[in-house]
PDB file of C-alpha atoms in Angstrom:
ATOM      1  CA  MET A   7     -16.099  65.439 112.816  1.00 50.00           C
ATOM      2  CA  GLU A   8     -19.287  65.342 114.900  1.00 58.00           C
ATOM      3  CA  ASN A   9     -20.674  62.536 112.652  1.00 81.00           C
ATOM      4  CA  THR A  10     -17.425  60.447 113.372  1.00 91.00           C
ATOM      5  CA  ARG A  11     -17.887  58.537 116.580  1.00 95.00           C
ATOM      6  CA  VAL A  12     -15.172  56.887 118.601  1.00 98.00           C
ATOM      7  CA  ALA A  13     -16.399  54.285 121.501  1.00 98.00           C
ATOM      8  CA  ILE A  14     -14.127  53.663 124.281  1.00 97.00           C
ATOM      9  CA  ILE A  15     -14.628  50.351 126.111  1.00 96.00           C
ATOM     10  CA  ASP A  16     -15.830  50.844 129.465  1.00 93.00           C
ATOM     11  CA  ASN A  17     -13.429  48.487 131.431  1.00 83.00           C
ATOM     12  CA  ASP A  18     -13.571  50.225 135.109  1.00 76.00           C
ATOM     13  CA  MET A  19     -10.097  50.637 134.762  1.00 69.00           C
ATOM     14  CA  GLY A  20      -7.631  54.001 134.689  1.00 67.00           C
ATOM     15  CA  ASN A  21      -7.454  56.116 131.936  1.00 79.00           C
ATOM     16  CA  MET A  22     -10.745  55.893 129.968  1.00 91.00           C
ATOM     17  CA  PHE A  23     -11.421  59.846 130.733  1.00 92.00           C
ATOM     18  CA  SER A  24      -8.008  61.036 129.752  1.00 94.00           C
ATOM     19  CA  VAL A  25      -8.280  59.323 126.333  1.00 95.00           C
ATOM     20  CA  LYS A  26     -11.876  60.596 125.951  1.00 96.00           C
ATOM     21  CA  ASN A  27     -10.469  64.117 126.621  1.00 96.00           C
ATOM     22  CA  ALA A  28      -7.721  63.717 124.083  1.00 96.00           C
ATOM     23  CA  LEU A  29      -9.842  62.559 121.448  1.00 96.00           C
ATOM     24  CA  GLU A  30     -12.480  65.314 121.875  1.00 96.00           C
ATOM     25  CA  LYS A  31      -9.894  67.810 121.961  1.00 96.00           C
ATOM     26  CA  VAL A  32      -8.686  66.825 118.404  1.00 96.00           C
ATOM     27  CA  GLY A  33     -12.542  67.058 117.581  1.00 95.00           C
ATOM     28  CA  LEU A  34     -13.970  63.544 117.553  1.00 96.00           C
ATOM     29  CA  ALA A  35     -17.358  62.752 119.196  1.00 96.00           C
ATOM     30  CA  VAL A  36     -16.692  60.060 121.959  1.00 97.00           C
ATOM     31  CA  GLU A  37     -18.781  57.724 124.172  1.00 97.00           C
ATOM     32  CA  ILE A  38     -17.465  55.484 126.828  1.00 96.00           C
ATOM     33  CA  THR A  39     -19.488  52.224 126.687  1.00 96.00           C
ATOM     34  CA  LYS A  40     -20.277  48.543 127.342  1.00 95.00           C
ATOM     35  CA  ASP A  41     -22.904  48.606 124.816  1.00 96.00           C
ATOM     36  CA  ARG A  42     -22.283  46.028 122.037  1.00 97.00           C
ATOM     37  CA  GLY A  43     -24.682  47.950 119.450  1.00 97.00           C
ATOM     38  CA  HIS A  44     -22.993  51.202 120.203  1.00 97.00           C
ATOM     39  CA  ILE A  45     -19.646  49.809 119.978  1.00 98.00           C
ATOM     40  CA  MET A  46     -20.310  48.200 116.383  1.00 98.00           C
ATOM     41  CA  LYS A  47     -21.917  51.351 115.022  1.00 97.00           C
ATOM     42  CA  ALA A  48     -18.684  53.274 116.003  1.00 98.00           C
ATOM     43  CA  ASP A  49     -16.175  54.252 113.499  1.00 98.00           C
ATOM     44  CA  ALA A  50     -13.161  53.451 115.563  1.00 98.00           C
ATOM     45  CA  LEU A  51     -12.949  51.589 119.070  1.00 98.00           C
ATOM     46  CA  VAL A  52     -10.346  52.356 121.941  1.00 98.00           C
ATOM     47  CA  LEU A  53      -9.389  49.805 124.567  1.00 97.00           C
ATOM     48  CA  PRO A  54      -7.597  51.613 127.362  1.00 94.00           C
ATOM     49  CA  GLY A  55      -6.637  50.223 130.779  1.00 85.00           C
ATOM     50  CA  VAL A  56      -4.243  50.292 133.533  1.00 83.00           C
ATOM     51  CA  GLY A  57      -4.016  47.775 136.378  1.00 84.00           C
ATOM     52  CA  ALA A  58      -3.971  43.851 136.253  1.00 89.00           C
ATOM     53  CA  PHE A  59      -4.199  41.970 133.163  1.00 93.00           C
ATOM     54  CA  GLY A  60      -6.188  39.069 134.663  1.00 91.00           C
ATOM     55  CA  SER A  61      -8.703  41.513 136.264  1.00 91.00           C
ATOM     56  CA  ALA A  62      -9.168  43.173 133.214  1.00 92.00           C
ATOM     57  CA  MET A  63      -9.804  40.198 131.026  1.00 94.00           C
ATOM     58  CA  LYS A  64     -12.313  39.001 133.670  1.00 93.00           C
ATOM     59  CA  HIS A  65     -14.378  42.107 133.393  1.00 92.00           C
ATOM     60  CA  LEU A  66     -14.362  41.737 129.573  1.00 94.00           C
ATOM     61  CA  ASN A  67     -15.713  38.284 129.757  1.00 95.00           C
ATOM     62  CA  GLU A  68     -18.242  39.422 132.326  1.00 95.00           C
ATOM     63  CA  HIS A  69     -19.722  42.000 129.974  1.00 94.00           C
ATOM     64  CA  GLY A  70     -19.438  40.139 126.800  1.00 95.00           C
ATOM     65  CA  LEU A  71     -17.113  42.394 125.618  1.00 96.00           C
ATOM     66  CA  VAL A  72     -14.296  39.969 124.475  1.00 97.00           C
ATOM     67  CA  GLU A  73     -16.312  38.685 121.579  1.00 97.00           C
ATOM     68  CA  THR A  74     -17.529  42.305 120.850  1.00 98.00           C
ATOM     69  CA  ILE A  75     -13.877  43.480 120.661  1.00 98.00           C
ATOM     70  CA  LYS A  76     -13.177  40.640 118.141  1.00 98.00           C
ATOM     71  CA  ALA A  77     -16.252  41.239 116.025  1.00 98.00           C
ATOM     72  CA  PHE A  78     -15.160  45.034 115.596  1.00 98.00           C
ATOM     73  CA  VAL A  79     -11.810  44.261 114.748  1.00 98.00           C
ATOM     74  CA  GLU A  80     -13.282  41.981 112.054  1.00 98.00           C
ATOM     75  CA  THR A  81     -15.059  44.755 110.577  1.00 98.00           C
ATOM     76  CA  GLY A  82     -11.718  46.420 109.414  1.00 97.00           C
ATOM     77  CA  LYS A  83     -12.451  49.741 111.090  1.00 98.00           C
ATOM     78  CA  PRO A  84      -9.721  51.452 113.344  1.00 98.00           C
ATOM     79  CA  PHE A  85      -8.865  49.918 116.626  1.00 98.00           C
ATOM     80  CA  ILE A  86      -6.496  51.497 119.169  1.00 98.00           C
ATOM     81  CA  GLY A  87      -5.043  49.800 122.485  1.00 97.00           C
ATOM     82  CA  ILE A  88      -3.599  51.972 124.896  1.00 97.00           C
ATOM     83  CA  CYS A  89      -1.238  50.816 127.960  1.00 95.00           C
ATOM     84  CA  LEU A  90      -3.025  47.455 129.273  1.00 95.00           C
ATOM     85  CA  GLY A  91      -4.971  47.764 126.053  1.00 96.00           C
ATOM     86  CA  LEU A  92      -2.045  46.972 124.395  1.00 98.00           C
ATOM     87  CA  GLN A  93      -1.216  43.814 126.326  1.00 97.00           C
ATOM     88  CA  LEU A  94      -4.651  42.349 126.320  1.00 97.00           C
ATOM     89  CA  LEU A  95      -4.335  41.833 122.619  1.00 98.00           C
ATOM     90  CA  PHE A  96      -1.686  39.365 123.155  1.00 98.00           C
ATOM     91  CA  GLU A  97      -2.477  35.693 123.620  1.00 97.00           C
ATOM     92  CA  GLU A  98      -1.408  35.517 127.585  1.00 96.00           C
ATOM     93  CA  SER A  99       0.408  37.538 130.155  1.00 96.00           C
ATOM     94  CA  GLU A 100       2.613  35.855 132.919  1.00 93.00           C
ATOM     95  CA  GLU A 101       1.193  38.041 135.453  1.00 85.00           C
ATOM     96  CA  PHE A 102       0.037  36.084 138.295  1.00 76.00           C
ATOM     97  CA  GLY A 103       0.805  32.857 136.585  1.00 76.00           C
ATOM     98  CA  ASN A 104      -0.293  32.604 132.926  1.00 85.00           C
ATOM     99  CA  SER A 105      -3.488  34.590 132.315  1.00 90.00           C
ATOM    100  CA  PRO A 106      -5.162  34.202 128.709  1.00 95.00           C
ATOM    101  CA  GLY A 107      -5.688  37.299 126.468  1.00 97.00           C
ATOM    102  CA  LEU A 108      -7.667  38.447 123.470  1.00 98.00           C
ATOM    103  CA  ALA A 109      -5.232  36.559 121.212  1.00 98.00           C
ATOM    104  CA  LEU A 110      -5.516  39.109 118.485  1.00 98.00           C
ATOM    105  CA  ILE A 111      -1.932  39.466 118.237  1.00 98.00           C
ATOM    106  CA  LYS A 112       0.338  36.323 118.800  1.00 98.00           C
ATOM    107  CA  GLY A 113       2.844  36.668 121.422  1.00 98.00           C
ATOM    108  CA  ARG A 114       2.826  36.888 125.122  1.00 97.00           C
ATOM    109  CA  VAL A 115       3.507  39.575 127.694  1.00 97.00           C
ATOM    110  CA  VAL A 116       6.355  39.334 130.427  1.00 97.00           C
ATOM    111  CA  ARG A 117       7.481  41.214 133.376  1.00 95.00           C
ATOM    112  CA  PHE A 118      10.601  43.424 133.587  1.00 95.00           C
ATOM    113  CA  PRO A 119      13.070  41.238 135.521  1.00 92.00           C
ATOM    114  CA  GLN A 120      14.141  42.431 139.068  1.00 88.00           C
ATOM    115  CA  HIS A 121      17.665  42.758 138.237  1.00 86.00           C
ATOM    116  CA  VAL A 122      19.987  43.426 135.272  1.00 85.00           C
ATOM    117  CA  ASN A 123      23.713  42.744 135.507  1.00 85.00           C
ATOM    118  CA  GLN A 124      23.086  41.871 139.162  1.00 84.00           C
ATOM    119  CA  GLU A 125      21.739  45.433 139.801  1.00 86.00           C
ATOM    120  CA  GLU A 126      18.318  45.772 140.995  1.00 91.00           C
ATOM    121  CA  ILE A 127      16.157  48.041 138.666  1.00 93.00           C
ATOM    122  CA  LYS A 128      13.156  49.950 139.459  1.00 92.00           C
ATOM    123  CA  VAL A 129       9.552  48.278 138.454  1.00 93.00           C
ATOM    124  CA  PRO A 130       7.020  49.653 137.208  1.00 94.00           C
ATOM    125  CA  GLN A 131       8.964  51.989 134.997  1.00 95.00           C
ATOM    126  CA  ILE A 132       7.121  55.328 135.819  1.00 95.00           C
ATOM    127  CA  ALA A 133       9.081  57.829 133.434  1.00 95.00           C
ATOM    128  CA  TRP A 134       9.211  59.728 130.245  1.00 98.00           C
ATOM    129  CA  ASN A 135      11.180  57.575 127.708  1.00 98.00           C
ATOM    130  CA  LYS A 136      12.066  57.555 124.271  1.00 98.00           C
ATOM    131  CA  ILE A 137      10.294  55.841 121.214  1.00 98.00           C
ATOM    132  CA  MET A 138      12.525  54.400 118.628  1.00 98.00           C
ATOM    133  CA  LYS A 139      11.465  53.097 115.203  1.00 97.00           C
ATOM    134  CA  GLY A 140      10.585  49.413 115.171  1.00 96.00           C
ATOM    135  CA  ASN A 141      10.090  47.365 111.897  1.00 92.00           C
ATOM    136  CA  MET A 142       8.093  49.807 109.547  1.00 94.00           C
ATOM    137  CA  GLU A 143       8.298  53.125 108.383  1.00 92.00           C
ATOM    138  CA  TRP A 144       6.260  55.814 110.737  1.00 97.00           C
ATOM    139  CA  GLU A 145       5.507  58.068 107.329  1.00 94.00           C
ATOM    140  CA  ARG A 146       2.547  55.673 106.566  1.00 91.00           C
ATOM    141  CA  THR A 147       1.385  55.058 110.277  1.00 97.00           C
ATOM    142  CA  VAL A 148      -0.098  57.344 112.915  1.00 98.00           C
ATOM    143  CA  LEU A 149       3.405  58.287 114.181  1.00 98.00           C
ATOM    144  CA  LYS A 150       3.842  60.313 110.880  1.00 96.00           C
ATOM    145  CA  ASN A 151       5.503  63.714 111.749  1.00 94.00           C
ATOM    146  CA  ILE A 152       6.914  61.921 115.077  1.00 97.00           C
ATOM    147  CA  THR A 153      10.418  62.032 115.322  1.00 96.00           C
ATOM    148  CA  ALA A 154      12.375  58.917 116.382  1.00 97.00           C
ATOM    149  CA  GLY A 155      13.630  59.605 119.962  1.00 97.00           C
ATOM    150  CA  GLU A 156      10.588  61.592 120.987  1.00 98.00           C
ATOM    151  CA  TYR A 157       9.755  61.147 124.560  1.00 98.00           C
ATOM    152  CA  MET A 158       6.345  59.445 125.934  1.00 98.00           C
ATOM    153  CA  TYR A 159       5.141  58.828 129.188  1.00 98.00           C
ATOM    154  CA  PHE A 160       4.995  55.212 130.289  1.00 97.00           C
ATOM    155  CA  VAL A 161       3.702  53.540 133.494  1.00 96.00           C
ATOM    156  CA  HIS A 162       4.093  49.503 133.568  1.00 95.00           C
ATOM    157  CA  SER A 163       5.640  46.398 134.997  1.00 95.00           C
ATOM    158  CA  TYR A 164       5.103  44.208 131.978  1.00 96.00           C
ATOM    159  CA  TYR A 165       5.828  44.280 128.198  1.00 97.00           C
ATOM    160  CA  VAL A 166       4.792  42.650 124.765  1.00 98.00           C
ATOM    161  CA  VAL A 167       7.003  40.159 123.155  1.00 98.00           C
ATOM    162  CA  PRO A 168       5.321  39.735 119.626  1.00 98.00           C
ATOM    163  CA  ASN A 169       6.152  36.483 117.818  1.00 98.00           C
ATOM    164  CA  ASP A 170       6.271  38.414 114.508  1.00 97.00           C
ATOM    165  CA  GLU A 171       8.497  41.258 114.910  1.00 96.00           C
ATOM    166  CA  LYS A 172       7.124  42.867 111.843  1.00 97.00           C
ATOM    167  CA  VAL A 173       4.310  44.224 113.663  1.00 98.00           C
ATOM    168  CA  ILE A 174       6.831  46.228 116.031  1.00 98.00           C
ATOM    169  CA  LEU A 175       5.940  49.895 115.477  1.00 98.00           C
ATOM    170  CA  THR A 176       8.124  51.361 118.077  1.00 98.00           C
ATOM    171  CA  LYS A 177      10.827  50.141 120.391  1.00 98.00           C
ATOM    172  CA  THR A 178      12.140  51.391 123.866  1.00 98.00           C
ATOM    173  CA  SER A 179      14.866  50.869 126.087  1.00 98.00           C
ATOM    174  CA  TYR A 180      14.491  50.568 129.905  1.00 97.00           C
ATOM    175  CA  GLU A 181      17.571  49.775 132.242  1.00 94.00           C
ATOM    176  CA  GLY A 182      19.364  48.199 129.375  1.00 93.00           C
ATOM    177  CA  ILE A 183      16.186  45.947 128.059  1.00 96.00           C
ATOM    178  CA  GLU A 184      14.768  46.865 124.560  1.00 97.00           C
ATOM    179  CA  TYR A 185      11.198  45.803 124.137  1.00 98.00           C
ATOM    180  CA  CYS A 186       8.275  46.629 122.110  1.00 98.00           C
ATOM    181  CA  SER A 187       6.601  49.697 122.965  1.00 98.00           C
ATOM    182  CA  ALA A 188       3.860  49.878 120.242  1.00 98.00           C
ATOM    183  CA  ILE A 189       2.513  47.642 117.452  1.00 98.00           C
ATOM    184  CA  GLN A 190       0.415  47.822 114.289  1.00 98.00           C
ATOM    185  CA  GLN A 191      -1.144  44.886 112.557  1.00 97.00           C
ATOM    186  CA  ASN A 192      -3.835  45.685 109.853  1.00 96.00           C
ATOM    187  CA  ASN A 193      -6.358  47.908 111.470  1.00 98.00           C
ATOM    188  CA  ILE A 194      -5.003  47.492 114.970  1.00 98.00           C
ATOM    189  CA  VAL A 195      -2.637  49.987 116.484  1.00 98.00           C
ATOM    190  CA  ALA A 196      -1.545  49.913 120.138  1.00 98.00           C
ATOM    191  CA  PHE A 197       0.778  51.712 122.418  1.00 98.00           C
ATOM    192  CA  GLN A 198       2.454  50.802 125.688  1.00 98.00           C
ATOM    193  CA  PHE A 199       2.874  54.407 126.372  1.00 98.00           C
ATOM    194  CA  HIS A 200       0.115  57.107 127.037  1.00 97.00           C
ATOM    195  CA  PRO A 201      -0.169  59.476 124.127  1.00 97.00           C
ATOM    196  CA  GLU A 202      -2.765  61.362 126.197  1.00 96.00           C
ATOM    197  CA  LYS A 203      -0.186  62.066 129.113  1.00 96.00           C
ATOM    198  CA  SER A 204       2.602  62.908 126.604  1.00 97.00           C
ATOM    199  CA  GLY A 205       2.163  66.732 125.926  1.00 95.00           C
ATOM    200  CA  LEU A 206       1.813  68.269 122.401  1.00 96.00           C
ATOM    201  CA  LYS A 207       3.566  65.146 120.655  1.00 97.00           C
ATOM    202  CA  GLY A 208       1.111  63.140 122.315  1.00 97.00           C
ATOM    203  CA  LEU A 209      -1.694  65.131 121.069  1.00 97.00           C
ATOM    204  CA  GLU A 210      -0.098  64.892 117.466  1.00 97.00           C
ATOM    205  CA  ILE A 211      -0.700  61.203 117.598  1.00 98.00           C
ATOM    206  CA  TYR A 212      -4.267  61.772 118.353  1.00 98.00           C
ATOM    207  CA  GLU A 213      -4.473  63.991 115.285  1.00 97.00           C
ATOM    208  CA  ASN A 214      -2.918  61.338 113.202  1.00 98.00           C
ATOM    209  CA  ILE A 215      -5.470  58.928 114.648  1.00 98.00           C
ATOM    210  CA  LYS A 216      -8.313  61.111 113.852  1.00 97.00           C
ATOM    211  CA  GLU A 217      -7.103  61.355 110.321  1.00 96.00           C
ATOM    212  CA  TRP A 218      -6.746  57.578 109.997  1.00 97.00           C
ATOM    213  CA  ILE A 219     -10.303  57.166 111.191  1.00 97.00           C
ATOM    214  CA  ILE A 220     -11.916  59.681 108.961  1.00 95.00           C
ATOM    215  CA  ARG A 221     -10.012  57.951 105.973  1.00 94.00           C
ATOM    216  CA  SER A 222     -10.906  54.591 107.009  1.00 95.00           C
ATOM    217  CA  LYS A 223     -14.677  55.802 107.065  1.00 92.00           C
ATOM    218  CA  GLU A 224     -14.330  57.315 103.538  1.00 88.00           C
ATOM    219  CA  GLY A 225     -12.803  54.109 102.404  1.00 84.00           C
ATOM    220  CA  LYS A 226      -9.513  55.955 101.357  1.00 69.00           C
TER     221      LYS A 226
END
């Protein structure tokens, strides 16, 4: 797999190195980079991230990465978003007012409410939580061999609301709120949870991602 290259967007935020370690563990060659040339030559691109939506978009804009990401997605090669990297794909976030996103997926990002049924809830959600099937069969996705109800690791205060429910790959419930926790649209797959922090099952997802990248590279 050494000639199968994955680029990780260097966004100076959070979980880049844990994602790199997970991808290398399944046998892929990985580079963390801001360089457009290196990104466009890669066989797959990963947008990770934790932290504030607005700050992340500011960083992407300052380094010319918004157009690079959009150009890469247009190639049809696999694109993977993780945690904040899922949220950034959407049109806007209500974090600190309305912040525009990459607008690759139609919809918006909203905050968990402070109260549910007049009871205060803990935000952010920092917990292992179940992923359930959304609106597509997992057997044809990077979640093949993953069982509905499997626990994954989450850390977030905001969640995505896609306009088109058909893109919802997984759903998760927190404090009685059911929300979209992963999406798939064409060559884009993105997770609110952290597969790289979710034990052996999370690593299985990375194995499936590797297979997807290799199939895409071979034109299958």
